Amino acid sequence: MAFVQLSKTSLAFGDRDILSGVTLYLSSTSRAALAGANGSGKSTFMKIIAGIVSADSGERSLQKGCKISYLPQSGIVYHGNRVRDEVETAFKDSAALIDEIEEISRILAHSGPGASTDALLVEYQKKQDYLENSGYFQREARITAVLSGLGFADSDVDRPVDEFSGGWQMRIALSKILLEAPDILLLDEPTNYLDIEARTWLESWLADFPGGFLLVSHDRYFLDCTVNEVYDLFQGNLTRYAGNYSAYESVRQQELDALLKHYTEQQEEIAKSEDLIRRFRYKPTKAAMVQERIRKLEKLERIEIPESFKKIAIRFPDPPHAGRIALNSAGIGKKYGNRTILSGLDLVVESGEKLVVVGRNGAGKSTLLRILAGVDPDCEGNVLYGAGIAVAYFSQESAELMTGSMTVLESIESVAPTALIPKIRDMLGAFLFRGDDVYKNISVLSGGEKSRLALLKLLLRPANLLILDEPTNHLDIYAKDVLLDTLKKYSGTVIFVSHDRAFMESLSTKTLELVSGGSHRIFYGNYAYYREKTDQNTVEPVKNIIITEETGTGKNFYELMKQQQSLVRKLEKQEAELLARIEALEKEKAQLESDLEKPEIYSNGPRAQQIQKDINRLSSTIDHAVTEWEAKSAELAHISGTMN
């Protein structure tokens, strides 16, 4: 079995220990995650395992022939190839092996019997077996499957790699790593640039992967689906926890609670000792006692708590009061050239709702959010805000435009309400600005740092409608938890897009699905409800129009009112048709059940079996019709109730 092992491995940067006598064993059966605070050294540790970085001390053992593939967080850029050609370089070792096999064949063709010939035959067979198991001869199908799974369209595979953004370049890199078919995979934040569909595909791929892997990820749901053990890197030490990521968090939180308790007790004892030393330092009669206290403090092994592990509860400003309807849009449409992104989208969002917008990559999620926020007025249809609505919009693009000579701390102080000034450092810490990071100039911040700062500034504004495009990007798990807790307590309205499934399920109360080509569906439940319904292929109502006098006036109001009344009549007709169909199906089923009771039928085995099959089929059809009727009925009741 292939394996890599680190023994008593240590590494320090200056006076800081990144690794302190760490031992790790990974094999081709490992399903592991590497956890730890931001900046704890996880990426460096991965590079040591991969053999890219050397440790200060310790041993790295690798079974002969064990193949390790490593994907870094970012920084990979390709040039000069088409996507397909670049990805196919994952098979370069197999291509080289063909040349070696052909060379052995030429030698064997001119060799007579003997020990050297026997050795060559063994080597030939060994290389041939490896080549057949490498997937080289199925590479076209494998390349197509991986590229499709990671979100590349058929038209993308022949495009030059230079045309793709940094995120898509990392998807190309991930494709190559997966196709290399190593014994052990090391993936550092593989989900950073993946949408929810690509993440789900990667979960499935890893479940079927015959080798082992070690993952670093800030996606809790992804880790829960893929790993069965977690290694925690904490202050240079590595500890193993059995179970998935949630199990690790539960145990680790108990340990951290105990550590925090001991830390608090120790700080109190240190404060008492320092107070005694100050009071009696210059009294000759207390000199011995003072010296003893000083010696104890010097020998004391002090407990250290990283800032990232201190739970921070943040409460942002309460949103201003607003009417019952936060947003009402009708007939929203958007095209780019001949391509339809959105078409005839009607949407009502009530105050306090948390609406998640979902759909495959390219379905128009970010486009819709820009339209709803008023950033992109070049569209069809109308967007009307309710009474008293104040909108705040966040996107990665707006974050990248941040400039100026202010420091991070000054930037936040300039927008924070007076009551929150004492909490600013805690807020910055929760969004990963710790220590001297708060004194960085905005102009030198990375894209991820600007994104976090822009999000924090937005949350400090007194808005009651937040429109958030990928707010969880560039946040670690602890920062995501702070954001999630804040938004769940937020009494205003949130419309958001995210690729973090746990975040989506926990925050959302309603789901809007965008389908390629411009169509859409509304689901009256959170993201988990949406997944359940779509997995069952249950069709939900498409339209969602609620008009009140708060949201429109004059001609526009009456036009929208007509649309709503037309929708109600349509739903009433569909509901009546479904009820009539259910009644007819039940009558047919009852007749068959009556027939089955007749002696001439149940005594005829084949005939009785066929009737029973028909009854079972009708039962299933009735169940589906009833489910559809319930959805129509709920939609009708929801809209009709708003008209009263």
XYZ file of C-alpha atoms in Angstrom:
644
model
C 0.000 0.000 0.000
C 1.376 3.406 -1.024
C 2.168 5.794 1.809
C 4.035 8.927 2.876
C 5.182 9.404 6.456
C 6.629 12.353 8.360
C 8.472 11.642 11.609
C 9.453 14.223 14.251
C 9.204 17.007 11.702
C 9.972 20.559 12.833
C 9.986 23.903 11.061
C 10.350 27.440 12.392
C 10.064 30.900 10.844
C 12.203 33.134 13.011
C 11.165 32.568 16.622
C 7.809 31.054 15.636
C 7.391 27.269 15.532
C 5.261 26.203 12.569
C 5.809 22.501 13.246
C 7.201 21.061 16.442
C 8.115 17.373 16.269
C 5.092 16.490 14.134
C 4.367 12.931 12.979
C 1.913 12.059 10.188
C 1.071 8.943 8.203
C -0.985 9.110 4.994
C -1.767 6.101 2.829
C -3.767 5.322 -0.287
C -6.797 4.680 1.971
C -6.642 8.000 3.869
C -9.657 10.333 3.760
C -8.366 13.226 5.827
C -8.740 16.966 6.372
C -6.131 19.361 7.727
C -7.640 21.997 10.026
C -6.261 24.941 11.933
C -6.482 28.685 12.357
C -5.763 31.025 9.479
C -1.977 31.462 9.396
C -1.236 28.335 11.430
C 0.934 26.877 8.643
C -1.414 24.444 6.896
C -0.246 25.324 3.376
C 3.411 25.079 4.393
C 2.758 21.686 5.986
C 1.102 20.457 2.779
C 4.166 21.509 0.795
C 6.421 19.575 3.177
C 4.271 16.455 2.717
C 4.482 16.936 -1.070
C 8.277 17.295 -0.882
C 8.231 20.864 -2.222
C 9.481 22.493 1.013
C 12.120 21.002 3.314
C 11.667 20.910 7.077
C 14.343 22.028 9.526
C 14.504 18.535 11.001
C 12.763 15.170 10.912
C 12.307 12.484 8.299
C 10.037 12.144 5.282
C 9.526 8.561 4.102
C 7.857 7.670 0.823
C 7.086 4.172 -0.373
C 8.905 3.406 -3.604
C 6.702 4.279 -6.560
C 4.189 6.246 -4.460
C 2.869 9.145 -6.532
C 1.754 12.343 -4.764
C -0.046 15.204 -6.526
C -0.383 18.618 -4.890
C -2.744 21.518 -5.708
C -1.857 24.885 -4.120
C -4.447 27.480 -3.102
C -3.745 29.822 -5.997
C -1.080 31.202 -8.300
C -1.208 28.709 -11.174
C -1.435 30.359 -14.602
C -1.193 28.569 -17.944
C -0.225 29.949 -21.351
C -0.041 28.810 -24.941
C -2.246 25.712 -25.009
C -5.877 24.951 -25.621
C -7.705 23.728 -22.525
C -7.892 20.133 -23.781
C -4.182 20.042 -24.658
C -3.178 21.558 -21.324
C -5.270 19.090 -19.345
C -3.934 16.173 -21.395
C -0.434 16.891 -20.070
C -1.660 15.128 -16.906
C -0.890 11.929 -18.850
C 2.666 12.912 -19.754
C 4.160 10.149 -17.565
C 2.061 7.557 -19.387
C 3.072 8.989 -22.758
C 6.739 8.707 -21.743
C 6.070 5.134 -20.615
C 4.934 4.213 -24.134
C 8.320 5.287 -25.460
C 10.033 3.144 -22.811
C 7.870 0.121 -23.674
C 8.620 0.538 -27.372
C 12.341 0.735 -26.629
C 12.202 -2.492 -24.593
C 10.295 -4.134 -27.462
C 13.063 -3.179 -29.909
C 15.723 -4.605 -27.599
C 13.772 -7.834 -27.082
C 13.372 -8.241 -30.838
C 17.152 -8.535 -31.173
C 17.865 -10.473 -27.960
C 18.282 -14.162 -27.501
C 17.383 -16.280 -24.467
C 19.154 -15.435 -21.211
C 18.908 -13.755 -17.831
C 18.977 -10.260 -19.289
C 16.097 -11.110 -21.622
C 14.056 -12.519 -18.745
C 14.642 -9.334 -16.761
C 13.540 -7.231 -19.735
C 10.362 -9.293 -20.112
C 9.521 -8.726 -16.450
C 10.155 -4.999 -16.832
C 8.111 -4.901 -20.051
C 5.122 -6.581 -18.396
C 5.380 -4.324 -15.344
C 5.334 -1.172 -17.465
C 2.546 -2.520 -19.669
C 0.362 -3.289 -16.632
C 0.980 0.184 -15.189
C 0.088 1.807 -18.514
C -3.164 -0.126 -18.829
C -4.171 0.807 -15.275
C -3.237 4.468 -15.708
C -6.317 5.289 -17.776
C -4.171 6.554 -20.637
C -6.163 4.717 -23.304
C -9.416 6.141 -21.899
C -8.008 9.647 -21.519
C -10.423 11.338 -23.943
C -13.471 10.138 -22.016
C -11.844 10.935 -18.664
C -10.826 14.439 -19.760
C -14.371 15.140 -20.983
C -15.908 13.859 -17.741
C -13.607 15.879 -15.451
C -13.860 19.126 -17.426
C -17.641 18.815 -17.589
C -17.865 18.029 -13.878
C -15.824 21.105 -13.002
C -18.093 23.373 -15.028
C -16.404 23.707 -18.431
C -18.773 23.920 -21.385
C -18.148 21.870 -24.523
C -17.121 25.061 -26.316
C -14.483 25.811 -23.643
C -12.234 22.830 -24.294
C -10.830 24.248 -27.538
C -10.343 27.789 -26.209
C -6.819 29.049 -25.369
C -6.079 28.803 -21.648
C -4.896 32.430 -21.726
C -8.527 33.559 -22.113
C -9.570 32.217 -18.708
C -9.614 34.162 -15.427
C -7.591 33.196 -12.373
C -10.434 31.146 -10.891
C -10.894 29.147 -14.096
C -7.134 28.683 -14.385
C -7.287 26.977 -10.967
C -10.095 24.754 -12.262
C -7.804 23.720 -15.117
C -5.099 22.952 -12.555
C -7.536 20.899 -10.480
C -8.588 18.981 -13.603
C -4.971 18.030 -14.273
C -4.379 16.951 -10.676
C -7.438 14.696 -10.685
C -6.490 13.141 -14.024
C -2.970 12.332 -12.840
C -4.489 9.486 -10.797
C -1.945 9.703 -7.951
C -1.770 7.401 -4.956
C -2.221 10.387 -2.621
C -3.870 13.743 -3.384
C -3.001 16.921 -1.484
C -5.625 19.596 -2.206
C -5.249 23.042 -0.621
C -8.590 24.866 -0.808
C -9.859 23.055 -3.945
C -13.383 24.491 -3.537
C -12.325 28.162 -3.506
C -13.186 28.690 -7.165
C -15.967 26.117 -7.582
C -19.697 26.740 -7.724
C -22.117 24.470 -5.867
C -22.560 22.087 -8.821
C -18.807 21.640 -9.281
C -18.356 21.118 -5.528
C -21.041 18.444 -5.530
C -19.355 16.748 -8.477
C -15.982 16.847 -6.703
C -17.556 15.281 -3.593
C -18.770 12.397 -5.753
C -15.411 12.083 -7.514
C -13.527 11.861 -4.214
C -15.984 9.261 -2.918
C -15.020 6.992 -5.858
C -11.306 7.896 -5.864
C -9.243 4.723 -5.218
C -6.334 6.624 -3.641
C -5.946 8.641 -0.450
C -6.226 12.383 0.069
C -5.616 15.228 2.507
C -7.795 18.342 2.115
C -7.682 21.894 3.376
C -11.051 23.595 2.923
C -13.262 26.264 4.497
C -16.416 24.476 3.317
C -17.818 22.548 6.288
C -20.414 20.635 4.253
C -17.820 19.570 1.674
C -15.543 18.228 4.397
C -18.370 16.383 6.134
C -19.154 14.605 2.863
C -15.592 13.583 2.057
C -13.400 12.904 5.128
C -13.384 10.441 8.011
C -10.505 11.917 10.012
C -9.225 15.409 10.780
C -5.702 16.534 11.677
C -5.654 19.747 13.693
C -2.551 21.961 13.477
C -2.430 24.092 16.610
C 0.606 26.052 17.808
C 2.997 23.738 15.981
C 1.432 20.499 17.225
C -0.622 18.041 15.187
C -3.539 16.103 16.713
C -5.695 13.489 14.999
C -9.483 13.317 15.458
C -11.553 10.403 14.131
C -14.807 11.180 12.308
C -15.975 13.868 9.907
C -15.434 17.599 10.300
C -18.536 18.227 12.414
C -17.460 15.503 14.846
C -14.019 17.117 15.056
C -15.542 20.537 15.715
C -17.673 19.183 18.543
C -14.743 17.560 20.336
C -12.374 20.421 19.564
C -14.818 22.996 20.925
C -14.991 21.136 24.228
C -11.191 21.151 24.378
C -11.036 24.845 23.522
C -13.654 25.674 26.155
C -11.526 23.898 28.748
C -8.414 25.665 27.449
C -10.143 29.054 27.654
C -11.215 28.301 31.208
C -7.647 27.426 32.219
C -6.385 30.495 30.352
C -8.765 32.756 32.294
C -7.802 31.178 35.615
C -4.107 31.537 34.800
C -4.534 35.190 33.790
C -6.267 35.896 37.096
C -3.441 34.216 39.016
C -0.807 36.132 37.019
C -2.629 39.416 37.734
C -2.687 38.654 41.482
C 1.024 37.807 41.532
C 1.978 40.918 39.556
C -0.128 43.058 41.899
C 1.635 41.625 44.952
C 5.028 42.205 43.355
C 4.180 45.860 42.629
C 2.889 46.458 46.163
C 5.747 44.867 48.097
C 8.735 45.098 45.716
C 10.488 47.759 47.789
C 9.667 46.465 51.304
C 12.666 44.661 52.799
C 10.467 42.442 54.967
C 8.689 41.098 51.882
C 11.753 40.683 49.662
C 11.885 36.874 49.901
C 8.194 36.548 49.087
C 8.503 38.946 46.141
C 11.501 37.089 44.697
C 9.659 33.779 45.022
C 6.688 35.218 43.132
C 8.961 36.551 40.398
C 10.680 33.147 40.021
C 7.298 31.398 39.730
C 6.129 33.804 37.040
C 9.338 33.329 35.073
C 8.989 29.528 35.185
C 5.259 29.536 34.468
C 4.339 27.868 31.170
C 1.833 30.369 29.897
C -1.279 29.298 28.023
C -1.698 31.063 24.678
C -5.013 31.413 22.867
C -4.886 32.362 19.169
C -7.149 35.291 18.342
C -8.937 33.208 15.713
C -10.146 30.699 18.314
C -11.716 33.288 20.584
C -15.428 33.268 19.836
C -16.588 36.722 18.845
C -20.233 37.771 18.949
C -20.926 40.828 16.799
C -24.119 42.829 16.599
C -24.346 45.266 13.731
C -26.641 48.316 13.656
C -30.370 47.552 13.620
C -31.884 48.165 10.166
C -34.400 50.998 9.778
C -38.105 50.112 9.784
C -39.617 49.155 6.428
C -42.970 48.109 4.999
C -44.151 44.513 4.543
C -42.786 44.260 0.987
C -39.060 44.779 0.548
C -38.801 44.298 -3.210
C -41.147 43.653 -6.115
C -39.868 43.002 -9.631
C -41.879 42.269 -12.756
C -40.815 41.061 -16.195
C -37.069 41.227 -15.564
C -35.117 40.305 -18.670
C -31.487 40.546 -19.751
C -29.627 39.594 -22.909
C -25.983 39.651 -23.919
C -26.069 39.768 -27.701
C -28.235 36.851 -28.828
C -27.891 35.051 -25.529
C -30.849 35.289 -23.129
C -29.755 35.379 -19.486
C -33.043 36.302 -17.786
C -36.551 36.382 -19.206
C -39.881 37.405 -17.689
C -38.731 37.069 -14.095
C -41.355 38.140 -11.547
C -40.203 38.207 -7.939
C -41.537 39.456 -4.628
C -39.424 39.481 -1.493
C -41.126 40.249 1.797
C -39.328 42.080 4.602
C -37.319 39.750 6.791
C -36.967 37.014 4.167
C -33.581 35.490 3.387
C -33.694 34.597 -0.318
C -30.913 32.504 -1.827
C -30.494 32.611 -5.620
C -29.208 29.360 -7.109
C -28.470 27.980 -10.553
C -25.668 26.590 -12.657
C -22.698 28.712 -13.585
C -23.789 31.215 -16.228
C -27.496 31.058 -15.327
C -27.472 34.766 -14.432
C -27.250 34.852 -10.627
C -24.796 37.761 -10.377
C -26.577 39.548 -13.233
C -29.883 39.348 -11.372
C -28.354 40.665 -8.156
C -26.872 43.644 -10.011
C -30.294 44.406 -11.506
C -32.092 44.096 -8.163
C -29.484 46.373 -6.559
C -29.955 49.005 -9.276
C -26.353 48.667 -10.446
C -27.353 47.388 -13.903
C -30.338 49.413 -15.208
C -29.859 48.158 -18.779
C -32.537 45.482 -18.552
C -36.181 44.773 -19.265
C -38.902 45.037 -16.622
C -39.263 46.948 -13.364
C -37.740 46.714 -9.906
C -39.739 48.455 -7.186
C -38.540 48.815 -3.580
C -41.004 48.855 -0.724
C -41.646 51.776 1.605
C -38.600 52.761 3.649
C -36.222 50.336 1.917
C -32.502 51.214 1.986
C -30.354 48.924 -0.186
C -26.751 47.837 0.415
C -25.009 45.780 -2.296
C -21.847 43.688 -2.043
C -19.910 41.996 -4.838
C -16.346 40.932 -5.511
C -16.057 43.554 -8.266
C -16.995 46.446 -5.996
C -14.492 45.237 -3.406
C -11.663 45.263 -5.958
C -12.316 48.959 -6.668
C -11.426 49.970 -3.104
C -8.549 52.455 -3.074
C -7.186 55.174 -0.854
C -4.466 55.991 1.637
C -6.444 55.148 4.773
C -5.496 52.193 6.943
C -7.877 49.298 7.495
C -8.633 50.587 11.001
C -9.225 54.161 9.825
C -11.470 52.940 7.017
C -13.758 51.110 9.439
C -13.711 53.917 12.013
C -14.900 56.328 9.326
C -18.169 54.425 8.794
C -18.840 52.780 12.168
C -21.608 54.197 14.383
C -20.285 55.776 17.586
C -21.758 52.997 19.735
C -19.701 50.376 17.884
C -16.318 52.122 18.017
C -15.210 50.070 21.091
C -15.999 46.856 19.172
C -14.101 47.691 15.985
C -11.004 45.651 16.785
C -13.160 42.596 17.560
C -15.038 43.042 14.292
C -11.824 43.334 12.312
C -10.475 40.248 14.071
C -13.588 38.285 13.125
C -12.979 39.227 9.481
C -9.345 38.039 9.699
C -7.649 41.435 10.258
C -5.564 40.699 13.323
C -2.574 42.295 14.983
C -0.703 44.711 12.752
C -2.987 43.875 9.805
C -5.318 46.695 10.940
C -2.594 49.249 10.119
C -2.198 48.108 6.510
C -2.889 50.726 3.872
C -5.919 49.879 1.694
C -3.806 50.298 -1.444
C -1.587 47.313 -0.489
C -4.389 44.906 0.434
C -4.864 41.726 -1.577
C -8.105 41.063 -3.432
C -9.315 38.785 -0.653
C -8.484 41.343 2.045
C -10.320 44.100 0.157
C -13.324 41.810 -0.178
C -13.463 41.146 3.564
C -13.050 44.847 4.366
C -15.772 45.871 1.895
C -18.166 43.323 3.395
C -17.526 44.544 6.933
C -18.056 48.184 5.903
C -21.318 47.263 4.195
C -22.632 45.498 7.312
C -21.961 48.630 9.358
C -24.361 50.640 7.181
C -27.948 51.011 8.458
C -29.555 49.235 5.477
C -32.620 46.998 5.611
C -32.116 45.179 2.291
C -28.755 43.464 1.830
C -27.932 42.103 -1.626
C -24.825 39.937 -1.275
C -22.957 38.239 -4.117
C -20.637 35.562 -2.702
C -20.130 37.081 0.777
C -18.384 33.935 2.064
C -15.508 34.107 -0.420
C -12.133 34.677 1.287
C -13.548 33.859 4.751
C -12.354 30.920 6.824
C -14.803 28.682 8.697
C -14.661 30.796 11.880
C -15.314 34.035 9.994
C -18.172 32.374 8.097
C -19.731 31.369 11.405
C -19.536 34.962 12.649
C -21.129 36.241 9.424
C -23.822 33.561 9.478
C -24.715 34.256 13.105
C -24.871 37.994 12.350
C -27.126 37.602 9.303
C -29.447 35.126 11.034
C -30.022 37.683 13.807
C -30.394 40.492 11.277
C -34.048 41.562 11.123
C -33.796 43.059 7.637
C -34.043 41.324 4.258
C -31.204 39.432 2.561
C -30.919 38.353 -1.078
C -27.721 36.413 -1.619
C -25.678 34.067 -3.788
C -23.221 31.639 -2.229
C -21.455 28.396 -3.081
C -21.139 27.294 0.552
C -23.898 24.729 1.062
C -23.909 24.820 4.868
C -24.155 28.633 4.784
C -26.975 28.503 2.210
C -29.008 25.960 4.141
C -28.621 27.746 7.474
C -29.445 31.268 6.273
C -32.035 30.904 3.505
C -35.795 30.890 4.024
C -36.782 30.935 0.340
C -35.022 29.785 -2.838
C -35.039 31.187 -6.361
C -33.636 28.848 -9.005
C -32.402 30.330 -12.289
C -32.290 27.954 -15.228
C -30.093 28.461 -18.283
C -32.104 30.109 -21.036
C -33.816 32.604 -18.763
C -36.510 30.605 -16.947
C -36.825 30.343 -13.182
C -38.660 28.658 -10.299
C -39.572 29.716 -6.755
C -39.311 27.310 -3.802
C -40.931 28.279 -0.505
C -38.262 26.805 1.724
C -34.549 26.933 2.402
C -31.812 25.467 0.211
C -32.151 22.008 1.791
C -35.870 22.031 0.917
C -35.009 23.066 -2.641
C -32.528 20.176 -2.984
C -35.085 17.737 -1.636
C -37.735 18.905 -4.083
C -35.467 18.996 -7.123
C -34.006 15.572 -6.274
C -37.600 14.308 -6.364
C -38.170 16.161 -9.673
C -41.057 18.054 -8.073
C -42.083 21.069 -10.120
C -42.882 24.216 -8.157
C -44.746 27.313 -9.341
C -42.763 29.655 -11.547
C -44.381 32.997 -10.858
C -44.399 34.993 -7.634
C -46.140 38.350 -7.848
C -47.419 40.273 -4.867
C -48.451 43.872 -5.387
C -49.350 46.339 -2.671
C -49.961 50.065 -2.839
C -46.688 50.481 -0.981
C -44.778 49.161 -3.972
C -46.310 50.981 -6.900
C -48.514 53.833 -7.930
C -50.513 54.980 -10.925
C -50.460 53.138 -14.222
C -47.539 50.910 -13.213
C -49.393 49.755 -10.100
C -52.561 48.788 -11.992
C -50.598 46.957 -14.684
C -48.849 44.894 -12.053
C -52.163 44.335 -10.264
C -53.599 42.883 -13.470
C -50.637 40.524 -13.728
C -51.271 39.321 -10.203
C -54.985 38.775 -10.795
C -54.211 36.910 -14.029
C -51.798 34.660 -12.144
C -54.411 33.921 -9.467
C -56.957 32.906 -12.126
C -54.343 30.705 -13.806
C -53.467 28.995 -10.531
C -57.144 28.473 -9.675
C -57.668 26.814 -13.060
C -54.582 24.593 -12.604
C -55.718 23.658 -9.093
C -59.204 22.694 -10.344
C -57.737 20.636 -13.206
C -55.453 18.779 -10.811
C -58.337 18.033 -8.435
C -60.425 16.711 -11.341
C -57.522 14.555 -12.497
C -56.934 13.177 -8.990
C -60.651 12.334 -8.687
C -60.630 10.509 -12.041
C -57.472 8.567 -11.121
C -58.925 7.534 -7.779
C -62.142 6.310 -9.471
C -60.047 4.260 -11.915
C -58.037 2.817 -9.040
C -61.207 1.982 -7.072
C -62.650 0.148 -10.087
C -59.497 -1.935 -10.455
C -59.495 -2.788 -6.746
C -63.144 -3.877 -7.101
C -62.266 -6.034 -10.110
C -59.435 -7.664 -8.199
C -61.911 -8.921 -5.587
C -63.943 -10.867 -8.183
C -63.342 -14.670 -8.045
C -62.824 -14.972 -11.801
C -60.069 -12.345 -11.580
C -58.080 -13.257 -8.457
C -58.136 -16.931 -9.472
C -56.485 -15.944 -12.766
C -52.859 -15.413 -11.674
C -51.473 -13.445 -14.669
C -54.601 -11.291 -14.901
C -54.522 -10.527 -11.164
C -50.820 -9.618 -11.326
C -51.421 -7.194 -14.200
C -54.273 -5.499 -12.345
C -52.101 -5.152 -9.233
C -49.360 -3.538 -11.334
C -51.929 -1.083 -12.724
C -53.098 -0.279 -9.193
C -49.513 0.374 -8.048
C -48.909 2.591 -11.079
C -52.049 4.589 -10.386
C -51.114 4.981 -6.712
C -47.762 6.476 -7.695
C -49.414 8.783 -10.257
C -51.949 9.941 -7.666
C -49.196 10.653 -5.133
C -47.340 12.850 -7.640
C -50.556 14.658 -8.616
C -51.425 15.304 -4.969
C -47.940 16.716 -4.330
C -48.284 19.037 -7.332
C -51.775 20.099 -6.200
C -50.463 20.893 -2.691
C -47.740 23.111 -4.208
C -50.278 24.961 -6.397
C -52.638 25.327 -3.461
C -49.893 26.723 -1.216
C -48.829 29.202 -3.896
C -52.438 30.298 -4.462
C -53.049 30.766 -0.738
C -49.804 32.718 -0.391
C -50.617 35.171 -3.197
C -54.348 35.448 -2.443
C -53.568 36.252 1.179
C -51.526 39.282 0.147
C -54.448 40.677 -1.871
C -56.804 40.872 1.124
